[in-house]
PDB file of C-alpha atoms in Angstrom:
ATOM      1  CA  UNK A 134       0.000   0.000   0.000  1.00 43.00           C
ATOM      2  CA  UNK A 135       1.258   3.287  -0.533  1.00 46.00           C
ATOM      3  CA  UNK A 136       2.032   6.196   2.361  1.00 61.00           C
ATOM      4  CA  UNK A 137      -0.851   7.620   3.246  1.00 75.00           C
ATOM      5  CA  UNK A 138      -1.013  11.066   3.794  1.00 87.00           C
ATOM      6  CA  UNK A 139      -1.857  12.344   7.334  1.00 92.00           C
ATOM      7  CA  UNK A 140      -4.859  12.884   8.984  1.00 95.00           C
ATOM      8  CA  UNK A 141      -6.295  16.512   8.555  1.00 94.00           C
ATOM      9  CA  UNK A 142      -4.918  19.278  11.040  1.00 94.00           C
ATOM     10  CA  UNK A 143      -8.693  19.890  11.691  1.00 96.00           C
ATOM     11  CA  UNK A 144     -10.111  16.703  12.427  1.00 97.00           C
ATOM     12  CA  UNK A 145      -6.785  16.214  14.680  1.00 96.00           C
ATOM     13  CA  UNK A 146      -7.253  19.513  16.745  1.00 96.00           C
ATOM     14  CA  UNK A 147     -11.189  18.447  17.527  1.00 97.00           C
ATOM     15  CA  UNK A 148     -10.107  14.387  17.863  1.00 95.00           C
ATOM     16  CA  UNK A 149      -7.891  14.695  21.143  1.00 91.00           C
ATOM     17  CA  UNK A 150     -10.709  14.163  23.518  1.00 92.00           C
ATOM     18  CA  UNK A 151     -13.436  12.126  21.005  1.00 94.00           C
ATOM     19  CA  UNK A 152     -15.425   9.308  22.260  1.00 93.00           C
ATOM     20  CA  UNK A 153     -16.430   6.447  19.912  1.00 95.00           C
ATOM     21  CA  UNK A 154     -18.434   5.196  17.948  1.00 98.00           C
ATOM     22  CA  UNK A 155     -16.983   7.422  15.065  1.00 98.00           C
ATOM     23  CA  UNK A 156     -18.673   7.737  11.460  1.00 98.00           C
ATOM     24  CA  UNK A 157     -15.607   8.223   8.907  1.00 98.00           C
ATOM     25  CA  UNK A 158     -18.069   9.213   5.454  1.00 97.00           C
ATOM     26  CA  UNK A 159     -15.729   9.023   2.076  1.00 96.00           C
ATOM     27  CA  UNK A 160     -12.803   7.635   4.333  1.00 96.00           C
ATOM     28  CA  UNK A 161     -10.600   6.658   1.109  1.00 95.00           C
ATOM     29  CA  UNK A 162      -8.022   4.791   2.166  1.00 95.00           C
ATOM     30  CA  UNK A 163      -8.674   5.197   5.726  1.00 96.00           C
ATOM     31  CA  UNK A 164      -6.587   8.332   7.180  1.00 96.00           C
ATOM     32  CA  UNK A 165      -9.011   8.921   9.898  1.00 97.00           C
ATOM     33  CA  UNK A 166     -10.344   5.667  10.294  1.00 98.00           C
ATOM     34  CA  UNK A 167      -6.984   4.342  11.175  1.00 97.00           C
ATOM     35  CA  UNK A 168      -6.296   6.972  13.839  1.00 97.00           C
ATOM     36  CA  UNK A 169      -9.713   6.290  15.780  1.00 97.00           C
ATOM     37  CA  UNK A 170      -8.837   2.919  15.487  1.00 98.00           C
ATOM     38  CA  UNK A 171      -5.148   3.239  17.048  1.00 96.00           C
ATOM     39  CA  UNK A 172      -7.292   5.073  20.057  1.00 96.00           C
ATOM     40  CA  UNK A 173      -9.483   1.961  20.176  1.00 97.00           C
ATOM     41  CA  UNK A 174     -12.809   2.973  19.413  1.00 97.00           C
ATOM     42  CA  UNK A 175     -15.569   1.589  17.324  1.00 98.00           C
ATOM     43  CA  UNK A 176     -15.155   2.798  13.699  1.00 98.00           C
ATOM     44  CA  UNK A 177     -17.602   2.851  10.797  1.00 98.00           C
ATOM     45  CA  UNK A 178     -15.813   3.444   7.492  1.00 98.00           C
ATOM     46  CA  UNK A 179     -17.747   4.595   4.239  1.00 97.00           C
ATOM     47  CA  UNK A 180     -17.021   4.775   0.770  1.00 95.00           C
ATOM     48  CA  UNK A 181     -18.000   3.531  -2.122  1.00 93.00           C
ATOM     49  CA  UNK A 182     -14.833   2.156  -2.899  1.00 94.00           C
ATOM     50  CA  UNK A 183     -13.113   0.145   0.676  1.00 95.00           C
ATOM     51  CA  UNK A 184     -10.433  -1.782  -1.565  1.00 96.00           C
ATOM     52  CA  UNK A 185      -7.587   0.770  -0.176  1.00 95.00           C
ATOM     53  CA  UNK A 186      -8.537  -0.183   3.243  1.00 96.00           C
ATOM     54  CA  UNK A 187      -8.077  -3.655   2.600  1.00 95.00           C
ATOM     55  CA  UNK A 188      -4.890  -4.431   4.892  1.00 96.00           C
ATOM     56  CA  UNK A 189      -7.094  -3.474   8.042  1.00 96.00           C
ATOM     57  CA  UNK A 190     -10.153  -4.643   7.111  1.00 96.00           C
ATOM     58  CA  UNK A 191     -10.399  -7.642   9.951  1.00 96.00           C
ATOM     59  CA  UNK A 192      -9.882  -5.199  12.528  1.00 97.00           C
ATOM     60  CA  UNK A 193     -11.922  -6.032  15.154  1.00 97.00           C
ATOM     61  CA  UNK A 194     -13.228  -2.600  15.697  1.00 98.00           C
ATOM     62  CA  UNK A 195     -13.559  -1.832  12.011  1.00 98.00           C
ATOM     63  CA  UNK A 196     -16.556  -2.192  10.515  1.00 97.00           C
ATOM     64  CA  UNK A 197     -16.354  -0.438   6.035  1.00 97.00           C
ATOM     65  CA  UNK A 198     -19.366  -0.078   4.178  1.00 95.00           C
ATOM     66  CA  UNK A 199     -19.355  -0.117   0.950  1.00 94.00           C
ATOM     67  CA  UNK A 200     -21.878   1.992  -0.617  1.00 92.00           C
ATOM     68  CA  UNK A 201     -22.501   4.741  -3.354  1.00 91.00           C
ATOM     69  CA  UNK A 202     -23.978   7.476  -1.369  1.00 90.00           C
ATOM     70  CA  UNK A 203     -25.255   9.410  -4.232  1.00 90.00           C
ATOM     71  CA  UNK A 204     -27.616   6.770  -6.063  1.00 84.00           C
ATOM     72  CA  UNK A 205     -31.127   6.616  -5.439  1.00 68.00           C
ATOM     73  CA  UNK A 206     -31.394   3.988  -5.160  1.00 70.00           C
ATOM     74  CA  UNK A 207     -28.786   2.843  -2.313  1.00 64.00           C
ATOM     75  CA  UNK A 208     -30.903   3.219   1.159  1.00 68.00           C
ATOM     76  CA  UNK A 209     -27.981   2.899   3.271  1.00 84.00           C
ATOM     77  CA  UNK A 210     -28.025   6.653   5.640  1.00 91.00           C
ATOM     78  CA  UNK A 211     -26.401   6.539   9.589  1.00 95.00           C
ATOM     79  CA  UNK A 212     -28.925   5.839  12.079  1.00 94.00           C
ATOM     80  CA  UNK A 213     -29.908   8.725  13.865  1.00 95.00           C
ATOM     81  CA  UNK A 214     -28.154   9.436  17.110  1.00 96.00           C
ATOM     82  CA  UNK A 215     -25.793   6.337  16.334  1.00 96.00           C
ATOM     83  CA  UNK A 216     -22.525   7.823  16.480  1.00 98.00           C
ATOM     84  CA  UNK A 217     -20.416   9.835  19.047  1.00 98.00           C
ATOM     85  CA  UNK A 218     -18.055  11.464  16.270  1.00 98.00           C
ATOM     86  CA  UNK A 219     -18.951  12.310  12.475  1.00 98.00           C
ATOM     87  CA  UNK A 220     -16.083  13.011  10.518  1.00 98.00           C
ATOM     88  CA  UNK A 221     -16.358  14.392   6.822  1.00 98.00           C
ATOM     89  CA  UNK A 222     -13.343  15.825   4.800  1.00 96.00           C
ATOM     90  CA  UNK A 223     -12.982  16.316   1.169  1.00 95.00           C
ATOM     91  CA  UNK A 224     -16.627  15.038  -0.012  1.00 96.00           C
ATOM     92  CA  UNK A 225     -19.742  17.207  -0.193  1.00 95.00           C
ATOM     93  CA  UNK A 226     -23.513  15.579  -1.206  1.00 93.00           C
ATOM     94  CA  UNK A 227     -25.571  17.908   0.157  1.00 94.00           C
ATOM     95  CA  UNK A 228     -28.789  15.145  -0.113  1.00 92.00           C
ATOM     96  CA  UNK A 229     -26.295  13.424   3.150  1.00 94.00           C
ATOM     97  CA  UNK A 230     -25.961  16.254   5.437  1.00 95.00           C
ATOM     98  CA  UNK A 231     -29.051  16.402   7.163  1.00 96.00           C
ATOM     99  CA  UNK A 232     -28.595  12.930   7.850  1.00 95.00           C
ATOM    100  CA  UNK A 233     -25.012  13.168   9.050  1.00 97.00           C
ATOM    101  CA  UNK A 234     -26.242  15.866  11.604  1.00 97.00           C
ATOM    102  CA  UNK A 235     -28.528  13.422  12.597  1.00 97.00           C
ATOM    103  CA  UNK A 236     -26.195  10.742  13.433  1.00 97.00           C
ATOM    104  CA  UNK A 237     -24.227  12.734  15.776  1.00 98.00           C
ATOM    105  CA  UNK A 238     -25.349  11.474  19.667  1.00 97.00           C
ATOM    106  CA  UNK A 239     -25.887  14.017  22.270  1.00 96.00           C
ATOM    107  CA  UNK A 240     -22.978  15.066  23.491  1.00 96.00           C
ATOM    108  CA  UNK A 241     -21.414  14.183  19.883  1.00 97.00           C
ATOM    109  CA  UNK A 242     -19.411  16.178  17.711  1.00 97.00           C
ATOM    110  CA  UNK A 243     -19.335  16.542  13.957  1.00 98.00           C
ATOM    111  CA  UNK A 244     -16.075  17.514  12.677  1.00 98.00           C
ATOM    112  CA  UNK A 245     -16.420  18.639   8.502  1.00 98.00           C
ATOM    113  CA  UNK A 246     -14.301  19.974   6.285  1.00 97.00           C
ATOM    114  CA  UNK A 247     -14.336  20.701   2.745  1.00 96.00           C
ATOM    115  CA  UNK A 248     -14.129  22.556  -0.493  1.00 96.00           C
ATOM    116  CA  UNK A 249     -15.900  25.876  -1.028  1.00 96.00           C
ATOM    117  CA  UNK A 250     -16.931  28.250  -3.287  1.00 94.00           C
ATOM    118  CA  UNK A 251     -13.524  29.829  -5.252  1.00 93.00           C
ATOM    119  CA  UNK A 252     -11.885  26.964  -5.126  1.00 93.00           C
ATOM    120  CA  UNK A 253     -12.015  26.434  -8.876  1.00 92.00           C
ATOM    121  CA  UNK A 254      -9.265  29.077  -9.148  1.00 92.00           C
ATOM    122  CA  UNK A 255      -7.145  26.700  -7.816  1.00 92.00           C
ATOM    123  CA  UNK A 256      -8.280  23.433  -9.668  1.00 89.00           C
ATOM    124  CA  UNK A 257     -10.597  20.795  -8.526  1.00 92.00           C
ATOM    125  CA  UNK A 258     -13.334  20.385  -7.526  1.00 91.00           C
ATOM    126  CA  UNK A 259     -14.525  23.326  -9.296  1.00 91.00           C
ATOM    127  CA  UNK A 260     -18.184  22.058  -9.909  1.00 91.00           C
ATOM    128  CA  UNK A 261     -20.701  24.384  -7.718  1.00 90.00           C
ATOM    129  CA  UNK A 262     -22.492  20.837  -7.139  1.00 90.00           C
ATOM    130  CA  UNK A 263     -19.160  19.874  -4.962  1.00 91.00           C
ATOM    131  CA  UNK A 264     -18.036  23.032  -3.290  1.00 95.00           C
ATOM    132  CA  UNK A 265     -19.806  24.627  -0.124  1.00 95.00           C
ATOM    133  CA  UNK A 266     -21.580  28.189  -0.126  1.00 95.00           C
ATOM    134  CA  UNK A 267     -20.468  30.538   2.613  1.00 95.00           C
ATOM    135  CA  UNK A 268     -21.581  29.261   5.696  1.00 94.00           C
ATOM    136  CA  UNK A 269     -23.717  26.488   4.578  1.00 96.00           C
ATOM    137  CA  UNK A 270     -22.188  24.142   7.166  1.00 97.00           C
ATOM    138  CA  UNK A 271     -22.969  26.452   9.868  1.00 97.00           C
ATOM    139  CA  UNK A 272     -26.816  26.561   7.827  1.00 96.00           C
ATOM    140  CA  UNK A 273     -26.747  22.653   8.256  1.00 96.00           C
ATOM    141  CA  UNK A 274     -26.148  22.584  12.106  1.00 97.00           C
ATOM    142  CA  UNK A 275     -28.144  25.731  13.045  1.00 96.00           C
ATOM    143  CA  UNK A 276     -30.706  24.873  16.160  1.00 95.00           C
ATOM    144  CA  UNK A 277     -29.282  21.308  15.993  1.00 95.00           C
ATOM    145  CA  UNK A 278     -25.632  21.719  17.302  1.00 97.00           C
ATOM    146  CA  UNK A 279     -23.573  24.641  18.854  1.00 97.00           C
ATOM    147  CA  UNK A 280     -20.698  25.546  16.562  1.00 97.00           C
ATOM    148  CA  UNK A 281     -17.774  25.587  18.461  1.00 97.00           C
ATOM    149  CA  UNK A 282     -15.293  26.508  16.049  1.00 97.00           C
ATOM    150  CA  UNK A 283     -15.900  27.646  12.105  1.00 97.00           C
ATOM    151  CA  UNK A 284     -13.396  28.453   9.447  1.00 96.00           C
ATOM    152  CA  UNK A 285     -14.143  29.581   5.627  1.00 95.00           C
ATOM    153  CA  UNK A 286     -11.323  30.828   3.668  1.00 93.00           C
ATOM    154  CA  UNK A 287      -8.096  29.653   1.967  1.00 94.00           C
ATOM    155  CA  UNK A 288      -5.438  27.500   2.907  1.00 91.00           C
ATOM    156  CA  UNK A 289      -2.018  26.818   1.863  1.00 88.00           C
ATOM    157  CA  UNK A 290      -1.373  23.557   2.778  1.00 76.00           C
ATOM    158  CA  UNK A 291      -1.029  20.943   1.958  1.00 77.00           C
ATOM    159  CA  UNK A 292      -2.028  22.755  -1.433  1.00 84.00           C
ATOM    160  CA  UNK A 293      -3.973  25.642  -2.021  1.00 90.00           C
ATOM    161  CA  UNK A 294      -7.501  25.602  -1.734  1.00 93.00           C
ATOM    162  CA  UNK A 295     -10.618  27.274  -0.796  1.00 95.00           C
ATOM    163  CA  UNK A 296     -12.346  25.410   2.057  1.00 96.00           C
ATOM    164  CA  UNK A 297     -15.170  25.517   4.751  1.00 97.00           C
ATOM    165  CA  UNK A 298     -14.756  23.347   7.924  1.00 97.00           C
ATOM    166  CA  UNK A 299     -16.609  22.859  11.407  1.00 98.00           C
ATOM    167  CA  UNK A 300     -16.442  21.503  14.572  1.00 98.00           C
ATOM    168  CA  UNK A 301     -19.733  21.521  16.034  1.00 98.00           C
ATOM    169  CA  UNK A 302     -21.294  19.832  19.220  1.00 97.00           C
ATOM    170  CA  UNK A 303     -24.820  18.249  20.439  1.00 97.00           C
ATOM    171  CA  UNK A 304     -26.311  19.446  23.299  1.00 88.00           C
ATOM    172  CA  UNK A 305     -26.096  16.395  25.734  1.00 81.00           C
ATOM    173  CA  UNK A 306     -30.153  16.884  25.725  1.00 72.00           C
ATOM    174  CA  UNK A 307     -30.733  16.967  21.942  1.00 54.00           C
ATOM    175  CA  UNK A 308     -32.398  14.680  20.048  1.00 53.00           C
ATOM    176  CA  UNK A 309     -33.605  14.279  16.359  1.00 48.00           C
ATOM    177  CA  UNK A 310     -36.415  16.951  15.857  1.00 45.00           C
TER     178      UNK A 310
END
């Protein structure tokens, strides 16, 4: 298997003190997945392609799903409240997010990050269809979780880019409305 690049500063900085179960949606080839699972707690992998996870895919904790989430016709969504930590990077289907909100247990965080609007000036994704709107995430959490820390802008590294992320928490009393 090739080196896989490191988890996301982001998803690190809001990870230290995460409980489990943990949702990893579009893990690739596992970059988060892997370092909830060195922490030993319950992780749910999704993509529609788990080949690149292969070499961990007995782990006992590990449980990959592997779905399209963008057909119609594929039922599979998180269970609501299932899932201590939601983690999101790189992927955007906007059809998913209420869902993914949903899944986050009180007391739960949902940690997101991804492209946004102007990133086509620095390549792909440039389709609107794949690239937030300012403060959209916030939009998606709004009376559902507090946001605890929000960033829209451009980064540097580890390439240029325009992105949108969010750590966001449920209220310990907060349940699906």
């Amino acid at each position: 298997m090739s080196a896989l690049i490191p988890p996301s500063t982001w998803v690190t900085r809001f990870s230290e003190d995460a409980a489990g179960p943990v949702l990893d949606i579009a893990c690739g080839a596992g970059r988060h997945s892997r370092m909830f699972l060195a922490k030993a707690m319950d992780v749910t992998a999704v993509d529609r392609d788990v080949s690149r996870m292969a070499d961990i895919a007995d782990h006992p904790l590990l449980t990959l799903i592997a779905t399209d989430l963008e057909t119609d016709g594929d039922a599979w969504r998180p269970a609501p409240l299932a899932f201590k930590t939601v983690i999101v990077t790189n992927y955007l289907w906007r059809p998913l997010l209420p869902s993914l909100v949903e899944a986050v247990a009180p007391g739960g965080r949902l940690i997101y990050e991804t492209f946004a609007q102007g990133n086509a000036r620095f390549g792909k994704p440039s389709n609107p269809a794949f690239l937030l709107s300012p403060g959209e995430l916030q939009n998606a959490v709004e009376g559902k979780m507090k946001v605890a820390a929000f960033e829209h802008g451009m980064i540097s590294t580890p390439q240029p880019a325009m992105i949108q992320r969010i750590f966001a928490v449920k209220n310990p009393s907060n349940t699906v409305s």
